[in-house]
Coordinates of C-alpha atoms and ligand atoms in Angstrom, one line a residue:
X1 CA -23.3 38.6 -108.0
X2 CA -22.1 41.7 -109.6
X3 CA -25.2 43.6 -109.3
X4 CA -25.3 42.5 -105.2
X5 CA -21.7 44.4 -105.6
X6 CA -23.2 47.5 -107.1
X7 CA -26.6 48.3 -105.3
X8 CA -26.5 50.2 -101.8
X9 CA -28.1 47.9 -99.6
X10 CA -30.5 50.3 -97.2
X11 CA -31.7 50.2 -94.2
X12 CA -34.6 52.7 -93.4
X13 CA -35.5 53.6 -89.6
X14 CA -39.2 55.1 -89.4
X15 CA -40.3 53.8 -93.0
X16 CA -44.1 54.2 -91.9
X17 CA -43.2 57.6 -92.1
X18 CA -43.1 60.8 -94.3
X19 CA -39.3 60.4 -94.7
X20 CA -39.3 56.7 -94.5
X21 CA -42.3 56.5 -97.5
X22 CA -40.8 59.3 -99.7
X23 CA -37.5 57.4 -99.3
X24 CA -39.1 54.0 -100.7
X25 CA -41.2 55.5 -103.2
X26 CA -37.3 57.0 -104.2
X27 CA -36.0 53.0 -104.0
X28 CA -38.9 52.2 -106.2
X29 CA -37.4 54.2 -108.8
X30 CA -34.1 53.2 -108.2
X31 CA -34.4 49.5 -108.0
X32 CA -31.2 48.8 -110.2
X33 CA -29.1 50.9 -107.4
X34 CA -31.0 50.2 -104.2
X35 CA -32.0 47.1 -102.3
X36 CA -34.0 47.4 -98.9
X37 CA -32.6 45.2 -96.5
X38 CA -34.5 46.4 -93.4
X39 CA -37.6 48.4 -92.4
X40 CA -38.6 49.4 -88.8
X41 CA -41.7 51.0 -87.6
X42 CA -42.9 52.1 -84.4
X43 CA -46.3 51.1 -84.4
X44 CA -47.3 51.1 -87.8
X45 CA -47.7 47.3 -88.5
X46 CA -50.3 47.9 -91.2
X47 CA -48.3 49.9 -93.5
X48 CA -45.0 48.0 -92.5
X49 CA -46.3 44.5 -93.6
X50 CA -47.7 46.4 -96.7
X51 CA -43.8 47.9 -97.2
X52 CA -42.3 44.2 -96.3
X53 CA -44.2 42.5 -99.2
X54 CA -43.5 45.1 -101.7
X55 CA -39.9 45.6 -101.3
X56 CA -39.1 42.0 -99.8
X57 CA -36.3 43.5 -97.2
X58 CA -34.6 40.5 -95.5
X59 CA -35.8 42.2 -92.0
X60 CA -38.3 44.0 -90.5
X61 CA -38.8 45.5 -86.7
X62 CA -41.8 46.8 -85.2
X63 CA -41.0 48.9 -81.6
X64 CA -44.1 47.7 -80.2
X65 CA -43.5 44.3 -78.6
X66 CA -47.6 43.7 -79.1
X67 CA -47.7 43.7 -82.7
X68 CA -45.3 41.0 -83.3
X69 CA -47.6 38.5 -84.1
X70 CA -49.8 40.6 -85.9
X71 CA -46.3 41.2 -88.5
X72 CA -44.8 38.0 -87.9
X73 CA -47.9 36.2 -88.9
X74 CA -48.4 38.6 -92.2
X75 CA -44.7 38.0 -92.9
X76 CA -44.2 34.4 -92.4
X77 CA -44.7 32.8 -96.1
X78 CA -42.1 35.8 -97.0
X79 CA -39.1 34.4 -95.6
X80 CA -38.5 38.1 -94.2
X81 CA -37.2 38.1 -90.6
X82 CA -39.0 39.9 -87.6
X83 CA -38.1 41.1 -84.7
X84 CA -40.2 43.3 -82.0
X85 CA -38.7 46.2 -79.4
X86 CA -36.5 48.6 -78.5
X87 CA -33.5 46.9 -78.7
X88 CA -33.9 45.0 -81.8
X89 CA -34.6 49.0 -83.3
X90 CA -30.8 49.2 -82.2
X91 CA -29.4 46.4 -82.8
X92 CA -30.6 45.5 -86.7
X93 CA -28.3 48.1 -87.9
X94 CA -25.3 46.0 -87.2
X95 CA -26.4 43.8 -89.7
X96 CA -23.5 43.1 -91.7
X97 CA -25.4 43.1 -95.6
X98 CA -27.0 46.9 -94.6
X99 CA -24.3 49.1 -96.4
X100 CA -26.5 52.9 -95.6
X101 CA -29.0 53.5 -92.6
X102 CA -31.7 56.2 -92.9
X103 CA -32.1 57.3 -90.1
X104 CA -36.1 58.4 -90.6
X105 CA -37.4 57.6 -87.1
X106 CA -38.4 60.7 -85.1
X107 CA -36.9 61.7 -81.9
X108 CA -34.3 60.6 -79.1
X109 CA -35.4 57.4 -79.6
X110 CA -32.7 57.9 -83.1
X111 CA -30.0 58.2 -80.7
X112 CA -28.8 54.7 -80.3
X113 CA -29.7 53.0 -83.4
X114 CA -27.6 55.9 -85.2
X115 CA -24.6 55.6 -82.4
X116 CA -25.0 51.5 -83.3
X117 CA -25.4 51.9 -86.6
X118 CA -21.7 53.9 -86.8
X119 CA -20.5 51.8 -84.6
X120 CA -20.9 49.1 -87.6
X121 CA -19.4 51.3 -90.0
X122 CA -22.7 52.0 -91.6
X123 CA -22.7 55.3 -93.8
X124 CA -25.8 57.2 -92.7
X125 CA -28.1 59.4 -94.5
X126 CA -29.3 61.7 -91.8
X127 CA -33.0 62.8 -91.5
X128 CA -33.4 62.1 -87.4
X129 CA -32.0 65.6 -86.6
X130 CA -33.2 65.4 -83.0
X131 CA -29.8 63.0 -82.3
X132 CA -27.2 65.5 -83.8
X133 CA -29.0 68.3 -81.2
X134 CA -28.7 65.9 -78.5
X135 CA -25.4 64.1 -78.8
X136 CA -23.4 66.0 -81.9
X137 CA -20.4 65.9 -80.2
X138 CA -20.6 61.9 -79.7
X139 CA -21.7 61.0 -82.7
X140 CA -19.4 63.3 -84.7
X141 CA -16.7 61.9 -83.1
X142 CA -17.5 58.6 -83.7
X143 CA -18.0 59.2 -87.4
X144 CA -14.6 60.5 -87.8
X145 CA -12.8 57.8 -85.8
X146 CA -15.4 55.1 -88.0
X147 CA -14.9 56.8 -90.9
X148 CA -18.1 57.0 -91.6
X149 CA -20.1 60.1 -93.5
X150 CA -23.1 61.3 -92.6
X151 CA -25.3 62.4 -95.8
X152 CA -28.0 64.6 -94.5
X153 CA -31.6 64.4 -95.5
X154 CA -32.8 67.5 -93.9
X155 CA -33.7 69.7 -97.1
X156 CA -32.0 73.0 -96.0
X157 CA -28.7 71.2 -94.5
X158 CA -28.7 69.2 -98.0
X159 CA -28.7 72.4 -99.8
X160 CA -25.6 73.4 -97.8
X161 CA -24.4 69.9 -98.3
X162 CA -25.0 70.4 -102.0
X163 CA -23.4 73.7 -102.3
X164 CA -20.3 72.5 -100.7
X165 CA -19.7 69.6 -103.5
X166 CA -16.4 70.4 -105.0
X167 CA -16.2 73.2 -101.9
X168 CA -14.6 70.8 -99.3
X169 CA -11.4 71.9 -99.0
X170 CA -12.8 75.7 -98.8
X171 CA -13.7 77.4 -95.4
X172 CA -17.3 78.0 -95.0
X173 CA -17.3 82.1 -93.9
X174 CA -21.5 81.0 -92.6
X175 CA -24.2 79.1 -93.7
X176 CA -27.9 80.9 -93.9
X177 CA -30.9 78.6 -92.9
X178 CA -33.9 79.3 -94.6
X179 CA -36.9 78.9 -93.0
X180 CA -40.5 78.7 -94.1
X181 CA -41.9 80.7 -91.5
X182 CA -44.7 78.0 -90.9
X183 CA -48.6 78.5 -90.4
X184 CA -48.0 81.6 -87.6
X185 CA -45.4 83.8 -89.4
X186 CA -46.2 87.3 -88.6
X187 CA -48.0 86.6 -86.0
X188 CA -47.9 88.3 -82.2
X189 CA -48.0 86.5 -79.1
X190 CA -51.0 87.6 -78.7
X191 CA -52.5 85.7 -81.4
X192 CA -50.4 82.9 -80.5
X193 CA -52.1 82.3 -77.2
X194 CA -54.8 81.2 -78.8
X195 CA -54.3 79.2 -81.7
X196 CA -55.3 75.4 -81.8
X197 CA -53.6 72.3 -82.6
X198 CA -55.4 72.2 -86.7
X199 CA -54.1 75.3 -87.0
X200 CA -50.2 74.4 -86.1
X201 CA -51.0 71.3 -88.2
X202 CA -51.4 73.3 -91.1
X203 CA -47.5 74.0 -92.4
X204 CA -47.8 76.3 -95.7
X205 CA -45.2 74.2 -97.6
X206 CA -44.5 70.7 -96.4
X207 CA -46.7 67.7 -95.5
X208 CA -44.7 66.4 -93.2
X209 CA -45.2 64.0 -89.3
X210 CA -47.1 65.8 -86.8
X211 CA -44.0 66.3 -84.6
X212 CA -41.7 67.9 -87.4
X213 CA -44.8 70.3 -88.2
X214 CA -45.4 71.3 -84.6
X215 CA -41.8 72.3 -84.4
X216 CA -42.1 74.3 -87.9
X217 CA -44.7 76.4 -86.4
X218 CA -43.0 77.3 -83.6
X219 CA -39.3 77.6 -85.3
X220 CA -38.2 74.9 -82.9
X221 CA -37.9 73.4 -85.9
X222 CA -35.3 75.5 -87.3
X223 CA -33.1 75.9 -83.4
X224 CA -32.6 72.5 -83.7
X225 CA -31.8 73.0 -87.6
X226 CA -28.8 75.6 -86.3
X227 CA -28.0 72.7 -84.0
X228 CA -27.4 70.7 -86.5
X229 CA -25.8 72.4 -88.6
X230 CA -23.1 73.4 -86.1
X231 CA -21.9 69.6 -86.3
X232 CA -22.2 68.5 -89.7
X233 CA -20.2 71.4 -90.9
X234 CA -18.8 72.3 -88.1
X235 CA -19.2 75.7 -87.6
X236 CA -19.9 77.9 -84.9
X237 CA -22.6 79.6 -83.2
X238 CA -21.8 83.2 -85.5
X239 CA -21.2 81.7 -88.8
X240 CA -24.9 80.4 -88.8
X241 CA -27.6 82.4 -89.9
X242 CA -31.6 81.8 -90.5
X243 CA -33.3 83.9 -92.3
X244 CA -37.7 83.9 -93.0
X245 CA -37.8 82.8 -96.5
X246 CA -41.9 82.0 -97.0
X247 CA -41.6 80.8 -100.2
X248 CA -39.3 77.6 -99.8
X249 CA -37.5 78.0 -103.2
X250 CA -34.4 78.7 -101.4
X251 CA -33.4 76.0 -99.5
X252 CA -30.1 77.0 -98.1
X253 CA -26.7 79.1 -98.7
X254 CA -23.3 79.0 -98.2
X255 CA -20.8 82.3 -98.2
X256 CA -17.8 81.7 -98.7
X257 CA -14.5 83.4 -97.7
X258 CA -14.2 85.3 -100.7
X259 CA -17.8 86.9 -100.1
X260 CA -19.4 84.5 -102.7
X261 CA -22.8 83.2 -102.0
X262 CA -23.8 79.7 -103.3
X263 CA -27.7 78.1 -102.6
X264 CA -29.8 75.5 -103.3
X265 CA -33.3 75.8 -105.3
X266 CA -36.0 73.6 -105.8
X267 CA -39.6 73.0 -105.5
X268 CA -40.2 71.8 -101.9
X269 CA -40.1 68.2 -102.4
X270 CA -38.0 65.9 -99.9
X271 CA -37.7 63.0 -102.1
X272 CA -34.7 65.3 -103.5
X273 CA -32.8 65.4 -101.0
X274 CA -33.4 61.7 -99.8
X275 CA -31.9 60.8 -103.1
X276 CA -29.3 63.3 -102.9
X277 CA -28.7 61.6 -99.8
X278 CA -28.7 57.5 -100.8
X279 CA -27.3 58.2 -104.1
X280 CA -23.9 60.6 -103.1
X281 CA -21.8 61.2 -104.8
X282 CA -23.8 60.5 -107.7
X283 CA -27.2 62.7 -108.7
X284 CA -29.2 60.1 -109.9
X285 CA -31.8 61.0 -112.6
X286 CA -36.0 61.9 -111.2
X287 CA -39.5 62.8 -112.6
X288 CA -39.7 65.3 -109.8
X289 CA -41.8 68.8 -111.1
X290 CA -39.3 71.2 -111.4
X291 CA -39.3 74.6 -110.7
X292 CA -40.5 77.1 -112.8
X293 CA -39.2 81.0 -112.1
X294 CA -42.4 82.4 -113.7
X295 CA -44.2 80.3 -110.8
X296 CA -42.4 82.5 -108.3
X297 CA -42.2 85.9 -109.4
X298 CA -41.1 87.3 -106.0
X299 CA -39.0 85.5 -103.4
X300 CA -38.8 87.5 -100.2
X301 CA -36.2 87.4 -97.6
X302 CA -37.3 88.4 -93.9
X303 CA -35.7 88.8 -90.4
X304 CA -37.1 86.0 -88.0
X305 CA -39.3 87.2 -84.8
X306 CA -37.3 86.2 -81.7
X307 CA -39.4 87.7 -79.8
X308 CA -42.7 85.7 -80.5
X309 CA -40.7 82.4 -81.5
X310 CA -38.9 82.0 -77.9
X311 CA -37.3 78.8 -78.9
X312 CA -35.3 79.7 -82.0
X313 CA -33.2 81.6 -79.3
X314 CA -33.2 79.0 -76.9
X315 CA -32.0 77.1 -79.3
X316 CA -29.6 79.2 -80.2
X317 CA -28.8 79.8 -76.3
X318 CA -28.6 75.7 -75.7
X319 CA -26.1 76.1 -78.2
X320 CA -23.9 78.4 -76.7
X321 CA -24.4 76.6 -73.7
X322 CA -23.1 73.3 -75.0
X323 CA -22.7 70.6 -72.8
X324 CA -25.9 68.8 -71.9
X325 CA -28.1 71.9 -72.6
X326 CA -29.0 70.7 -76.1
X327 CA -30.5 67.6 -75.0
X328 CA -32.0 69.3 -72.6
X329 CA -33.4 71.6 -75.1
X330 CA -34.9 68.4 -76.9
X331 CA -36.2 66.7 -74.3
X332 CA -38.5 69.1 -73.1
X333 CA -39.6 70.4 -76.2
X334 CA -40.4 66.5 -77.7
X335 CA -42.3 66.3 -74.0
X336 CA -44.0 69.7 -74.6
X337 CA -44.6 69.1 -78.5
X338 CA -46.4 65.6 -77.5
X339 CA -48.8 67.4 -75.0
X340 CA -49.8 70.1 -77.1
X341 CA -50.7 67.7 -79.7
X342 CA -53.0 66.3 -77.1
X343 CA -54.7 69.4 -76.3
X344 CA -52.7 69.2 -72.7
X345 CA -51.1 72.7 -72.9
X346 CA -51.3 75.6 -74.9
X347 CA -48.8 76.6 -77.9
X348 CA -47.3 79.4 -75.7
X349 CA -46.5 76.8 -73.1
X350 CA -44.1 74.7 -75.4
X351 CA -41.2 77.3 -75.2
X352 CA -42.2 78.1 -71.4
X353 CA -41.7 74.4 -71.0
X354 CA -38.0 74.2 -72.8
X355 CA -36.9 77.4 -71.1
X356 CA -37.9 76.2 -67.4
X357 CA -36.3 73.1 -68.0
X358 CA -33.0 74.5 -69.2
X359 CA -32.9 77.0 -66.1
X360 CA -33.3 74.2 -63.9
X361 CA -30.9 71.6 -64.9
X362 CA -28.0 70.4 -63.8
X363 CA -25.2 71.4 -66.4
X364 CA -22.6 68.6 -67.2
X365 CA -19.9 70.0 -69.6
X366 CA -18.5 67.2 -71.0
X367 CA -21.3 64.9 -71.2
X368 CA -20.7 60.5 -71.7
X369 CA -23.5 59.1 -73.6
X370 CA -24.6 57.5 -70.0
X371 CA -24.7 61.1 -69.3
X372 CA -26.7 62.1 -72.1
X373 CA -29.4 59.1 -71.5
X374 CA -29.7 60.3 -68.3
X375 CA -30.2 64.4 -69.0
X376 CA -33.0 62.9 -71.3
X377 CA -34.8 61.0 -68.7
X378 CA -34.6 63.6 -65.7
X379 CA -35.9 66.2 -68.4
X380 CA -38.5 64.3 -69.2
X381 CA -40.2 63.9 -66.0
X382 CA -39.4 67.7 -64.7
X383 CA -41.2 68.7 -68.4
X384 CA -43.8 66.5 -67.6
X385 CA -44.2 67.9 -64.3
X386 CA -44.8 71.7 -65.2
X387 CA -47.5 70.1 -67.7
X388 CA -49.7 69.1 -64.9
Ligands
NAD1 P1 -43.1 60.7 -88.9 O1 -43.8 60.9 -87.6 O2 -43.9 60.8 -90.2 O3 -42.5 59.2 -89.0 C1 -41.7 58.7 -87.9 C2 -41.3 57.3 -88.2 O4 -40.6 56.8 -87.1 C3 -42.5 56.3 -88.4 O5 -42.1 55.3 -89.2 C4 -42.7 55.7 -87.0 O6 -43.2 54.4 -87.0 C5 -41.3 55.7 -86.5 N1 -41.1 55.8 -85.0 C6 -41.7 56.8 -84.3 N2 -41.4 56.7 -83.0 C7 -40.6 55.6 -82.9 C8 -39.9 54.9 -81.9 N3 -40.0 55.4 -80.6 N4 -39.1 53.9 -82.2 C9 -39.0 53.4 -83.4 N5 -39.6 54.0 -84.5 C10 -40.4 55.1 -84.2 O7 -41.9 61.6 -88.9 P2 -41.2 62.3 -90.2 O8 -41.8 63.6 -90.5 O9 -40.9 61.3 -91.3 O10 -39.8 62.7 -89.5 C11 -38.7 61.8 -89.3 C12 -37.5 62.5 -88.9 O11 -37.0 63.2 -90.1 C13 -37.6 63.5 -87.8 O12 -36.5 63.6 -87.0 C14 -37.8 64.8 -88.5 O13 -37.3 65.9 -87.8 C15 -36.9 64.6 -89.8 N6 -37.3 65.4 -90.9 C16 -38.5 65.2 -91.5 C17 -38.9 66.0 -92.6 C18 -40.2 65.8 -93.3 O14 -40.4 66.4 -94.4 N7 -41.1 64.9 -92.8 C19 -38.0 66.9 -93.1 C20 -36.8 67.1 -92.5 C21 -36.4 66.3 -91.4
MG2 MG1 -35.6 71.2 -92.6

C-alpha cells in the first residue's frame, strides 16, 4: 500500500511512438517510482499489445475503432481494459488512479485529451507541443485555475525549464531557442525546390516521428517551439530568441535580468528530458552516455535564415497575431506536412500553404475552444484545397 502511495502512476498518449517508447524504456528503469496505468496508440496495435503485456497498464486505447478486436483479443487473458476511438483517447485521462499524462500523441488531435486531462487535475508532462500553439491561452488558463503544472518534454523548453529550477521567483529578461538547423541548413531556396521527402527525413541529430522531422527541416519545428515557449513561461514575442546551434549540445538558455546567462547541455538524447519531466522535482539517476567536451571541440552559434525558412517567421507573425492565427498556423502546416510526406506537394509548398491560409482566414480575437475546433476544421479543408 505504501509503495501504490509513492510511485507516479502514468498515463502515456502516443506510446507507439518516439516519445511514447523512450518514455517506457525510462519507466523500465524506474519501475520502483513509476507505474503505467494507461497506453493509447493511434494505429499501432502491434506494438501496443506488445507494450500492454510488458508493462501490464490497467488500460489501453487504440484510436482506430477497427483494431479493437485485434487488441482486445491479444489483451483479454491480461485483465487490462480496452477501449477503441476518439473519444475514449479523451476520455481515459479522467481516470482517477492516472496521477501524470504524457502527452506523446502528435498533433491537434492532443488538444482534448490534454484540456480533459487538466480538467481532472492531472499534472502533465508536455511533449504534444502542437496544443500549446493552438490553444495556449486555454489551456494555460486552465492549468492555473486546476492547479495543475505542466512539465515539458520538449528538449530545448526542458532546458529552460531546467535552468529556471531555483530561478522561479526571478524574471526571465529572454529565453534563446536553439535549433539544430535540420538536414537543409545553409541551404537556398533554390536548392530547396528540389529536395525530396528521404532527404527531409534525414534530421542530423534526432531520430525522431516523421511529422516532428518534417517540421525540423523546415524550422516549423522551432515557430511552433517560440509558440510554446511564449505560454509555458510566459513571455512575450521580444524576450524569445532562436538561434542555429548545429551541434545540439546546447539545448537552451535563459538571461536573466542581471545579464546572466544560464543553459542546458547534453548529448541529444530525449529520454533526459522525459525523465526530467516524470520525475520533477527530483533528478532521478540514468545510464545515459554523457557528454564528453573533447567530443565537441567547437560549438558554433549562427543567425537563422528567415528568408529560405518562411515559416519560422510565420510563426513568429501567428504569434504576434494571437488570436486564432496560431491554430491556423498549425492546421495548415499538419495538412501541408502530411501531403508532402505523400509526395503531394513540394517542400517549398508547405510554407506557401501556412501563409495562404493565414491571409485568408477569418480572425477571432478572443477565441472559445468551440472556436478553436472550428478554425482547425475550416483550415483544414481551405489547406487541402490549394493542395489540389
Ligand atoms: P510519433 O509519430 O513517433 O508518435 C506519435 C504517437 O501518437 C504514436 O503513438 C501514434 O500512434 C499516436 N497518434 C498519432 N496520431 C494519433 C491520433 N490521431 N490519435 C491518437 N494517437 C495518435 O511522434 P513523436 O515524434 O513521438 O512526437 C510526439 C509529440 O512529441 C509531437 O507533438 C512532437 O512534436 C513532440 N516532440 C517529439 C520529439 C521527438 O524527439 N520525437 C521531441 C520533441 C517534441
Ligand atoms: Mg524541440
Amino acid at each position: 500500500m505504501e509503495e501504490k502511495i509513492r510511485k507516479k502512476h502514468v498515463a502515456i498518449l502516443g506510446s507507439t511512438g518516439s516519445i511514447g517508447t523512450q518514455a517506457l524504456e525510462v519507466i523500465a528503469a524506474h519501475r520502483d517510482l513509476f507505474e503505467v496505468e494507461v497506453l493509447t496508440a493511434g494505429s499501432n496495435a502491434k506494438l501496443l499489445i506488445e507494450q500492454a503485456l510488458r508493462f501490464k497498464p490497467n488500460t489501453v486505447v487504440i484510436g482506430q475503432e477497427a483494431l479493437y478486436d485485434e487488441v482486445n483479443t491479444a489483451l483479454e487473458g491480461a485483465m487490462i481494459k480496452v477501449y477503441a476511438g476518439e473519444p475514449a483517447l479523451a476520455s481515459v485521462v479522467e481516470m482517477e488512479t492516472i496521477d501524470v499524462v504524457l502527452t506523446a500523441l502528435v498533433g491537434y488531435a492532443g488538444l482534448l485529451p490534454t484540456i480533459k486531462a487538466i480538467e481532472a487535475g492531472k499534472q502533465i508532462a508536455l511533449a504534444n507541443k502542437e496544443t500549446l500553439v493552438v490553444a495556449g491561452d486555454l489551456i494555460t488558463a486552465l492549468a492555473k485555475e486546476k492547479g495543475v503544472n505542466i512539465n515539458p518534454v520538449d528538449s530545448e523548453h526542458s532546458a529552460i525549464f531546467q535552468c529556471l529550477v531555483g530561478e522561479f521567483h526571478n524574471p526571465i529578461e529572454k529565453i534563446i531557442l536553439t535549433a539544430s538547423g535540420g538536414p537543409f541548413r545553409g541551404k537556398n531556396r533554390n536548392d530547396l525546390a528540389s529536395v525530396t521527402k528521404a532527404d527531409a527525413l534525414k534530421h542530423p541529430n534526432w531520430e525522431m516521428g516523421a511529422k516532428i522531422t518534417i517540421d525540423s527541416a523546415s524550422m516549423m519545428n522551432k515557430g511552433l517551439e517560440v509558440i510554446e515557449a511564449k505560454w509555458l513561461f510566459d513571455l512575450k514575442s521580444e524576450q524569445i530568441e532562436v538561434i542555429v546551434h548545429p551541434q545540439s549540445i546546447v539545448h537552451s538558455l535563459v538571461q536573466f535580468e542581471d545579464g546572466s546567462i544560464k543553459a542546458q547541455l547534453g548529448l541529444p538524447d530525449m529520454r533526459l528530458p522525459i525523465q526530467f519531466a516524470l520525475g520533477y522535482p527530483e533528478r532521478l539517476p540514468s545510464d545515459f552516455e554523457r557528454f564528453n567536451f573533447m567530443d565537441y571541440p567547437n560549438l558554433t552559434f549562427e543567425q537563422p535564415d528567415l528568408k529560405t525558412f518562411r515559416n519560422l517567421a510565420l510563426a513568429y507573425e501567428a504569434m504576434d497575431q494571437g488570436g486564432n492565427i496560431p491554430c491556423i498556423l498549425n492546421a495548415a502546416n499538419e495538412i501541408a506536412v502530411e501531403a508532402f510526406l505523400q509526395e503531394k506537394i513540394g517542400f517549398l509548398n508547405i510554407s506557401d500553404i501556412v501563409e495562404t491560409c493565414m491571409q485568408k482566414s477569418s480572425f477571432i480575437a478572443k477565441p472559445t475552444l468551440q472556436d478553436y475546433v472550428e478554425t482547425n476544421k475550416i483550415t483544414r479543408i481551405k489547406a487541402q484545397e490549394l493542395i489540389k
